[in-house]
Amino acid sequence: MSTITLNNGFEMPVIGLGLWRLEKEELRSAILNAIKLGYRHFDAAAHYKTEIDVGNAIAEAIQSGLVKREELFITSKVWNSDHGHVVEACKNSLKKLQLDYLDLYLVHYPLATKHSGVGTTASLLDENKVLDIDVTVSLETTWHDMEKTVSLGLVRSIGLSNYELFLTRDCLSYAKIKPQVSQFETHPYFQRESLVRFCKKHGVVPMAHTPLGGATANVKAFGSISPLEDPVLIGLAKKYQKSVAQIALRWNLERGTPVIPKSSKVERLKENLEVLNFKLEKEDIELINTIDKKFRTTLPSLSWGVDVYA
């Protein structure tokens, strides 16, 4: 498995399995099959409410001799409602995942909300059915608490998730431990080249969640447009004799952006991993660069009652 070196010297596999929206009954087989195929990087989060199931699958894989803990790269994230309780939330995730440490711990969103109990990850709404945002906990405080998880030995690397360029810059100004990773939505229809370049310039690895634009899942959930229907990508898929998804994933890898696509199907897991086995020609990368629509496909505001990207 190809890896990228983080600014603290740890190695992170450039392809991982994203675990968002995987059903509990799918998780065990998806994780075990992925490990058998060669996956070592798994992207979990407290808010996905599946950490216990993920932990059981990982424990089974380790106990059966399928993989060693030190060969795995496990990520989790602190939810909005736990910004004032980062260390406790981290310990809660570790307990559920049955792990002694996390390889990567991310701030899931740069947004503190009303606390609902450690690890419960609710998105509580106010009387107007709008997300109850907590204005008493600063992102600087949250970040320094993230740094504590490292000093306590709970976490090896820490990072950001869903941070825009301004907030990423802000974090770099007050960080004692610079973020190792910044995970955000990016794909051919939402390329975010300025954010990618800014992160790389300052030693932060940009990582793509939703690297396929959420495909049909986000079309159904948010009414978004899937980049997998784009004629340019379809044409390139025919040229390289690959799937459209493989072309989209390879494009992100070509610009130094690790990816965490989601799937529970063995054939798709295998297909996603095979993007390590070919490269796009420079002119084809430049062609994909021309189809950017600046189109965000993941829209939490639909359930939060407020546009947090406004």
GROMACS .gro file of N, CA and C in nm, residues 69-174:
model
  318
   69ARG      N    1  -0.207  -0.473   1.471
   69ARG     CA    2  -0.253  -0.336   1.499
   69ARG      C    3  -0.160  -0.232   1.439
   70GLU      N    4  -0.029  -0.254   1.450
   70GLU     CA    5   0.066  -0.154   1.401
   70GLU      C    6   0.064  -0.139   1.249
   71GLU      N    7  -0.002  -0.231   1.180
   71GLU     CA    8  -0.014  -0.222   1.035
   71GLU      C    9  -0.134  -0.137   0.992
   72LEU      N   10  -0.222  -0.109   1.088
   72LEU     CA   11  -0.345  -0.036   1.058
   72LEU      C   12  -0.330   0.113   1.084
   73PHE      N   13  -0.408   0.192   1.012
   73PHE     CA   14  -0.416   0.337   1.033
   73PHE      C   15  -0.563   0.370   1.057
   74ILE      N   16  -0.597   0.397   1.183
   74ILE     CA   17  -0.737   0.417   1.221
   74ILE      C   18  -0.762   0.564   1.257
   75THR      N   19  -0.862   0.620   1.193
   75THR     CA   20  -0.902   0.759   1.216
   75THR      C   21  -1.037   0.764   1.286
   76SER      N   22  -1.053   0.859   1.379
   76SER     CA   23  -1.186   0.894   1.429
   76SER      C   24  -1.193   1.046   1.441
   77LYS      N   25  -1.309   1.096   1.481
   77LYS     CA   26  -1.329   1.241   1.482
   77LYS      C   27  -1.413   1.282   1.603
   78VAL      N   28  -1.382   1.399   1.656
   78VAL     CA   29  -1.462   1.454   1.766
   78VAL      C   30  -1.579   1.533   1.706
   79TRP      N   31  -1.699   1.506   1.757
   79TRP     CA   32  -1.818   1.571   1.702
   79TRP      C   33  -1.838   1.711   1.760
   80ASN      N   34  -1.922   1.789   1.694
   80ASN     CA   35  -1.948   1.928   1.730
   80ASN      C   36  -1.990   1.945   1.876
   81SER      N   37  -2.071   1.853   1.925
   81SER     CA   38  -2.125   1.866   2.060
   81SER      C   39  -2.023   1.834   2.169
   82ASP      N   40  -1.905   1.787   2.129
   82ASP     CA   41  -1.801   1.753   2.227
   82ASP      C   42  -1.680   1.845   2.219
   83HIS      N   43  -1.696   1.962   2.160
   83HIS     CA   44  -1.581   2.053   2.149
   83HIS      C   45  -1.527   2.095   2.285
   84GLY      N   46  -1.608   2.098   2.386
   84GLY     CA   47  -1.560   2.131   2.520
   84GLY      C   48  -1.519   2.010   2.600
   85HIS      N   49  -1.517   1.894   2.535
   85HIS     CA   50  -1.491   1.767   2.605
   85HIS      C   51  -1.408   1.674   2.515
   86VAL      N   52  -1.304   1.731   2.454
   86VAL     CA   53  -1.230   1.657   2.351
   86VAL      C   54  -1.160   1.533   2.406
   87VAL      N   55  -1.090   1.548   2.518
   87VAL     CA   56  -1.015   1.434   2.573
   87VAL      C   57  -1.110   1.322   2.614
   88GLU      N   58  -1.220   1.359   2.678
   88GLU     CA   59  -1.319   1.257   2.719
   88GLU      C   60  -1.380   1.189   2.597
   89ALA      N   61  -1.408   1.269   2.493
   89ALA     CA   62  -1.466   1.213   2.371
   89ALA      C   63  -1.369   1.117   2.303
   90CYS      N   64  -1.241   1.153   2.303
   90CYS     CA   65  -1.139   1.067   2.244
   90CYS      C   66  -1.130   0.934   2.319
   91LYS      N   67  -1.130   0.941   2.450
   91LYS     CA   68  -1.125   0.818   2.531
   91LYS      C   69  -1.248   0.732   2.506
   92ASN      N   70  -1.363   0.797   2.488
   92ASN     CA   71  -1.487   0.725   2.460
   92ASN      C   72  -1.478   0.652   2.327
   93SER      N   73  -1.421   0.719   2.225
   93SER     CA   74  -1.403   0.655   2.095
   93SER      C   75  -1.306   0.538   2.104
   94LEU      N   76  -1.198   0.556   2.177
   94LEU     CA   77  -1.099   0.449   2.193
   94LEU      C   78  -1.161   0.326   2.259
   95LYS      N   79  -1.244   0.350   2.359
   95LYS     CA   80  -1.310   0.239   2.428
   95LYS      C   81  -1.400   0.163   2.331
   96LYS      N   82  -1.480   0.234   2.255
   96LYS     CA   83  -1.571   0.171   2.160
   96LYS      C   84  -1.495   0.097   2.050
   97LEU      N   85  -1.384   0.155   2.007
   97LEU     CA   86  -1.305   0.095   1.899
   97LEU      C   87  -1.211  -0.015   1.950
   98GLN      N   88  -1.204  -0.029   2.083
   98GLN     CA   89  -1.117  -0.130   2.146
   98GLN      C   90  -0.970  -0.109   2.109
   99LEU      N   91  -0.928   0.018   2.111
   99LEU     CA   92  -0.792   0.054   2.074
   99LEU      C   93  -0.721   0.128   2.187
  100ASP      N   94  -0.588   0.119   2.188
  100ASP     CA   95  -0.508   0.193   2.286
  100ASP      C   96  -0.474   0.333   2.236
  101TYR      N   97  -0.474   0.349   2.104
  101TYR     CA   98  -0.444   0.480   2.046
  101TYR      C   99  -0.510   0.491   1.909
  102LEU      N  100  -0.530   0.615   1.865
  102LEU     CA  101  -0.576   0.644   1.729
  102LEU      C  102  -0.457   0.691   1.647
  103ASP      N  103  -0.454   0.652   1.521
  103ASP     CA  104  -0.350   0.703   1.432
  103ASP      C  105  -0.377   0.847   1.393
  104LEU      N  106  -0.506   0.882   1.383
  104LEU     CA  107  -0.543   1.018   1.344
  104LEU      C  108  -0.676   1.054   1.410
  105TYR      N  109  -0.680   1.173   1.470
  105TYR     CA  110  -0.802   1.223   1.533
  105TYR      C  111  -0.829   1.361   1.474
  106LEU      N  112  -0.950   1.379   1.422
  106LEU     CA  113  -0.986   1.502   1.352
  106LEU      C  114  -1.096   1.579   1.424
  107VAL      N  115  -1.095   1.711   1.410
  107VAL     CA  116  -1.209   1.794   1.449
  107VAL      C  117  -1.309   1.782   1.335
  108HIS      N  118  -1.423   1.716   1.359
  108HIS     CA  119  -1.515   1.679   1.251
  108HIS      C  120  -1.566   1.802   1.174
  109TYR      N  121  -1.603   1.907   1.248
  109TYR     CA  122  -1.646   2.034   1.187
  109TYR      C  123  -1.592   2.148   1.272
  110PRO      N  124  -1.559   2.261   1.213
  110PRO     CA  125  -1.515   2.377   1.291
  110PRO      C  126  -1.634   2.449   1.352
  111LEU      N  127  -1.710   2.377   1.433
  111LEU     CA  128  -1.836   2.429   1.483
  111LEU      C  129  -1.873   2.360   1.615
  112ALA      N  130  -1.870   2.437   1.723
  112ALA     CA  131  -1.914   2.382   1.852
  112ALA      C  132  -2.065   2.398   1.866
  113THR      N  133  -2.131   2.291   1.912
  113THR     CA  134  -2.276   2.297   1.934
  113THR      C  135  -2.307   2.253   2.076
  114LYS      N  136  -2.431   2.268   2.115
  114LYS     CA  137  -2.473   2.237   2.252
  114LYS      C  138  -2.434   2.095   2.290
  115HIS      N  139  -2.371   2.082   2.407
  115HIS     CA  140  -2.324   1.952   2.452
  115HIS      C  141  -2.443   1.862   2.485
  116SER      N  142  -2.432   1.736   2.444
  116SER     CA  143  -2.542   1.642   2.463
  116SER      C  144  -2.501   1.519   2.542
  117GLY      N  145  -2.380   1.523   2.599
  117GLY     CA  146  -2.326   1.406   2.668
  117GLY      C  147  -2.213   1.348   2.585
  118VAL      N  148  -2.102   1.316   2.650
  118VAL     CA  149  -1.983   1.269   2.578
  118VAL      C  150  -2.015   1.149   2.488
  119GLY      N  151  -1.980   1.164   2.360
  119GLY     CA  152  -1.995   1.054   2.266
  119GLY      C  153  -2.135   1.032   2.213
  120THR      N  154  -2.232   1.112   2.258
  120THR     CA  155  -2.370   1.092   2.210
  120THR      C  156  -2.392   1.158   2.075
  121THR      N  157  -2.308   1.255   2.042
  121THR     CA  158  -2.302   1.321   1.910
  121THR      C  159  -2.437   1.365   1.855
  122ALA      N  160  -2.518   1.426   1.940
  122ALA     CA  161  -2.645   1.481   1.891
  122ALA      C  162  -2.621   1.614   1.822
  123SER      N  163  -2.711   1.652   1.735
  123SER     CA  164  -2.712   1.786   1.676
  123SER      C  165  -2.840   1.853   1.724
  124LEU      N  166  -2.834   1.902   1.849
  124LEU     CA  167  -2.953   1.957   1.913
  124LEU      C  168  -2.997   2.086   1.845
  125LEU      N  169  -3.129   2.099   1.828
  125LEU     CA  170  -3.186   2.218   1.766
  125LEU      C  171  -3.248   2.307   1.872
  126ASP      N  172  -3.254   2.437   1.845
  126ASP     CA  173  -3.317   2.529   1.939
  126ASP      C  174  -3.468   2.535   1.915
  127GLU      N  175  -3.535   2.628   1.981
  127GLU     CA  176  -3.681   2.635   1.971
  127GLU      C  177  -3.729   2.669   1.830
  128ASN      N  178  -3.639   2.723   1.749
  128ASN     CA  179  -3.673   2.755   1.610
  128ASN      C  180  -3.633   2.644   1.513
  129LYS      N  181  -3.595   2.530   1.571
  129LYS     CA  182  -3.551   2.413   1.492
  129LYS      C  183  -3.429   2.444   1.408
  130VAL      N  184  -3.341   2.525   1.468
  130VAL     CA  185  -3.214   2.560   1.407
  130VAL      C  186  -3.103   2.505   1.496
  131LEU      N  187  -2.995   2.459   1.438
  131LEU     CA  188  -2.885   2.402   1.513
  131LEU      C  189  -2.844   2.495   1.628
  132ASP      N  190  -2.834   2.439   1.748
  132ASP     CA  191  -2.801   2.518   1.868
  132ASP      C  192  -2.650   2.531   1.879
  133ILE      N  193  -2.597   2.637   1.818
  133ILE     CA  194  -2.453   2.659   1.812
  133ILE      C  195  -2.403   2.719   1.943
  134ASP      N  196  -2.292   2.663   1.994
  134ASP     CA  197  -2.232   2.707   2.119
  134ASP      C  198  -2.126   2.813   2.087
  135VAL      N  199  -2.146   2.935   2.132
  135VAL     CA  200  -2.051   3.042   2.102
  135VAL      C  201  -1.953   3.066   2.216
  136THR      N  202  -1.951   2.976   2.315
  136THR     CA  203  -1.861   2.993   2.430
  136THR      C  204  -1.731   2.914   2.417
  137VAL      N  205  -1.725   2.821   2.321
  137VAL     CA  206  -1.604   2.739   2.303
  137VAL      C  207  -1.537   2.780   2.173
  138SER      N  208  -1.415   2.833   2.182
  138SER     CA  209  -1.344   2.877   2.062
  138SER      C  210  -1.276   2.758   1.993
  139LEU      N  211  -1.251   2.774   1.864
  139LEU     CA  212  -1.179   2.670   1.791
  139LEU      C  213  -1.036   2.658   1.840
  140GLU      N  214  -0.981   2.767   1.891
  140GLU     CA  215  -0.846   2.761   1.948
  140GLU      C  216  -0.844   2.671   2.071
  141THR      N  217  -0.945   2.686   2.156
  141THR     CA  218  -0.956   2.600   2.274
  141THR      C  219  -0.970   2.454   2.232
  142THR      N  220  -1.055   2.431   2.134
  142THR     CA  221  -1.074   2.294   2.084
  142THR      C  222  -0.943   2.236   2.034
  143TRP      N  223  -0.866   2.316   1.959
  143TRP     CA  224  -0.740   2.266   1.904
  143TRP      C  225  -0.639   2.234   2.014
  144HIS      N  226  -0.630   2.319   2.114
  144HIS     CA  227  -0.536   2.291   2.223
  144HIS      C  228  -0.578   2.165   2.299
  145ASP      N  229  -0.707   2.137   2.305
  145ASP     CA  230  -0.753   2.011   2.365
  145ASP      C  231  -0.717   1.892   2.275
  146MET      N  232  -0.720   1.912   2.143
  146MET     CA  233  -0.674   1.808   2.051
  146MET      C  234  -0.526   1.778   2.076
  147GLU      N  235  -0.449   1.882   2.099
  147GLU     CA  236  -0.306   1.865   2.126
  147GLU      C  237  -0.284   1.784   2.254
  148LYS      N  238  -0.374   1.801   2.350
  148LYS     CA  239  -0.364   1.723   2.474
  148LYS      C  240  -0.378   1.573   2.448
  149THR      N  241  -0.462   1.536   2.349
  149THR     CA  242  -0.478   1.393   2.320
  149THR      C  243  -0.347   1.332   2.271
  150VAL      N  244  -0.263   1.415   2.207
  150VAL     CA  245  -0.131   1.368   2.163
  150VAL      C  246  -0.038   1.354   2.283
  151SER      N  247  -0.033   1.457   2.367
  151SER     CA  248   0.058   1.453   2.483
  151SER      C  249   0.020   1.343   2.581
  152LEU      N  250  -0.106   1.305   2.583
  152LEU     CA  251  -0.152   1.197   2.672
  152LEU      C  252  -0.128   1.059   2.611
  153GLY      N  253  -0.082   1.056   2.487
  153GLY     CA  254  -0.055   0.928   2.422
  153GLY      C  255  -0.179   0.858   2.368
  154LEU      N  256  -0.290   0.932   2.359
  154LEU     CA  257  -0.414   0.874   2.307
  154LEU      C  258  -0.416   0.872   2.154
  155VAL      N  259  -0.341   0.965   2.096
  155VAL     CA  260  -0.347   0.989   1.951
  155VAL      C  261  -0.207   1.016   1.899
  156ARG      N  262  -0.178   0.967   1.778
  156ARG     CA  263  -0.048   0.994   1.716
  156ARG      C  264  -0.048   1.122   1.633
  157SER      N  265  -0.154   1.141   1.555
  157SER     CA  266  -0.163   1.258   1.467
  157SER      C  267  -0.299   1.323   1.482
  158ILE      N  268  -0.304   1.453   1.463
  158ILE     CA  269  -0.430   1.527   1.474
  158ILE      C  270  -0.451   1.613   1.350
  159GLY      N  271  -0.576   1.644   1.325
  159GLY     CA  272  -0.604   1.722   1.206
  159GLY      C  273  -0.741   1.785   1.204
  160LEU      N  274  -0.775   1.839   1.089
  160LEU     CA  275  -0.897   1.915   1.069
  160LEU      C  276  -0.988   1.841   0.972
  161SER      N  277  -1.115   1.873   0.980
  161SER     CA  278  -1.212   1.819   0.884
  161SER      C  279  -1.315   1.927   0.854
  162ASN      N  280  -1.341   1.948   0.728
  162ASN     CA  281  -1.440   2.047   0.683
  162ASN      C  282  -1.403   2.191   0.720
  163TYR      N  283  -1.273   2.219   0.727
  163TYR     CA  284  -1.224   2.354   0.751
  163TYR      C  285  -1.201   2.424   0.618
  164GLU      N  286  -1.246   2.550   0.609
  164GLU     CA  287  -1.219   2.631   0.493
  164GLU      C  288  -1.077   2.689   0.504
  165LEU      N  289  -1.032   2.760   0.402
  165LEU     CA  290  -0.896   2.813   0.401
  165LEU      C  291  -0.872   2.911   0.516
  166PHE      N  292  -0.966   3.002   0.541
  166PHE     CA  293  -0.947   3.101   0.647
  166PHE      C  294  -0.926   3.034   0.783
  167LEU      N  295  -1.009   2.936   0.813
  167LEU     CA  296  -1.000   2.870   0.943
  167LEU      C  297  -0.877   2.781   0.953
  168THR      N  298  -0.835   2.726   0.841
  168THR     CA  299  -0.712   2.647   0.839
  168THR      C  300  -0.593   2.738   0.871
  169ARG      N  301  -0.590   2.857   0.807
  169ARG     CA  302  -0.485   2.954   0.837
  169ARG      C  303  -0.486   2.994   0.983
  170ASP      N  304  -0.605   3.014   1.038
  170ASP     CA  305  -0.619   3.054   1.177
  170ASP      C  306  -0.560   2.946   1.269
  171CYS      N  307  -0.592   2.821   1.241
  171CYS     CA  308  -0.541   2.711   1.323
  171CYS      C  309  -0.388   2.706   1.319
  172LEU      N  310  -0.332   2.727   1.203
  172LEU     CA  311  -0.185   2.725   1.192
  172LEU      C  312  -0.121   2.836   1.276
  173SER      N  313  -0.193   2.946   1.299
  173SER     CA  314  -0.136   3.058   1.374
  173SER      C  315  -0.130   3.031   1.524
  174TYR      N  316  -0.221   2.947   1.575
  174TYR     CA  317  -0.221   2.922   1.720
  174TYR      C  318  -0.179   2.780   1.758
   0.00000   0.00000   0.00000
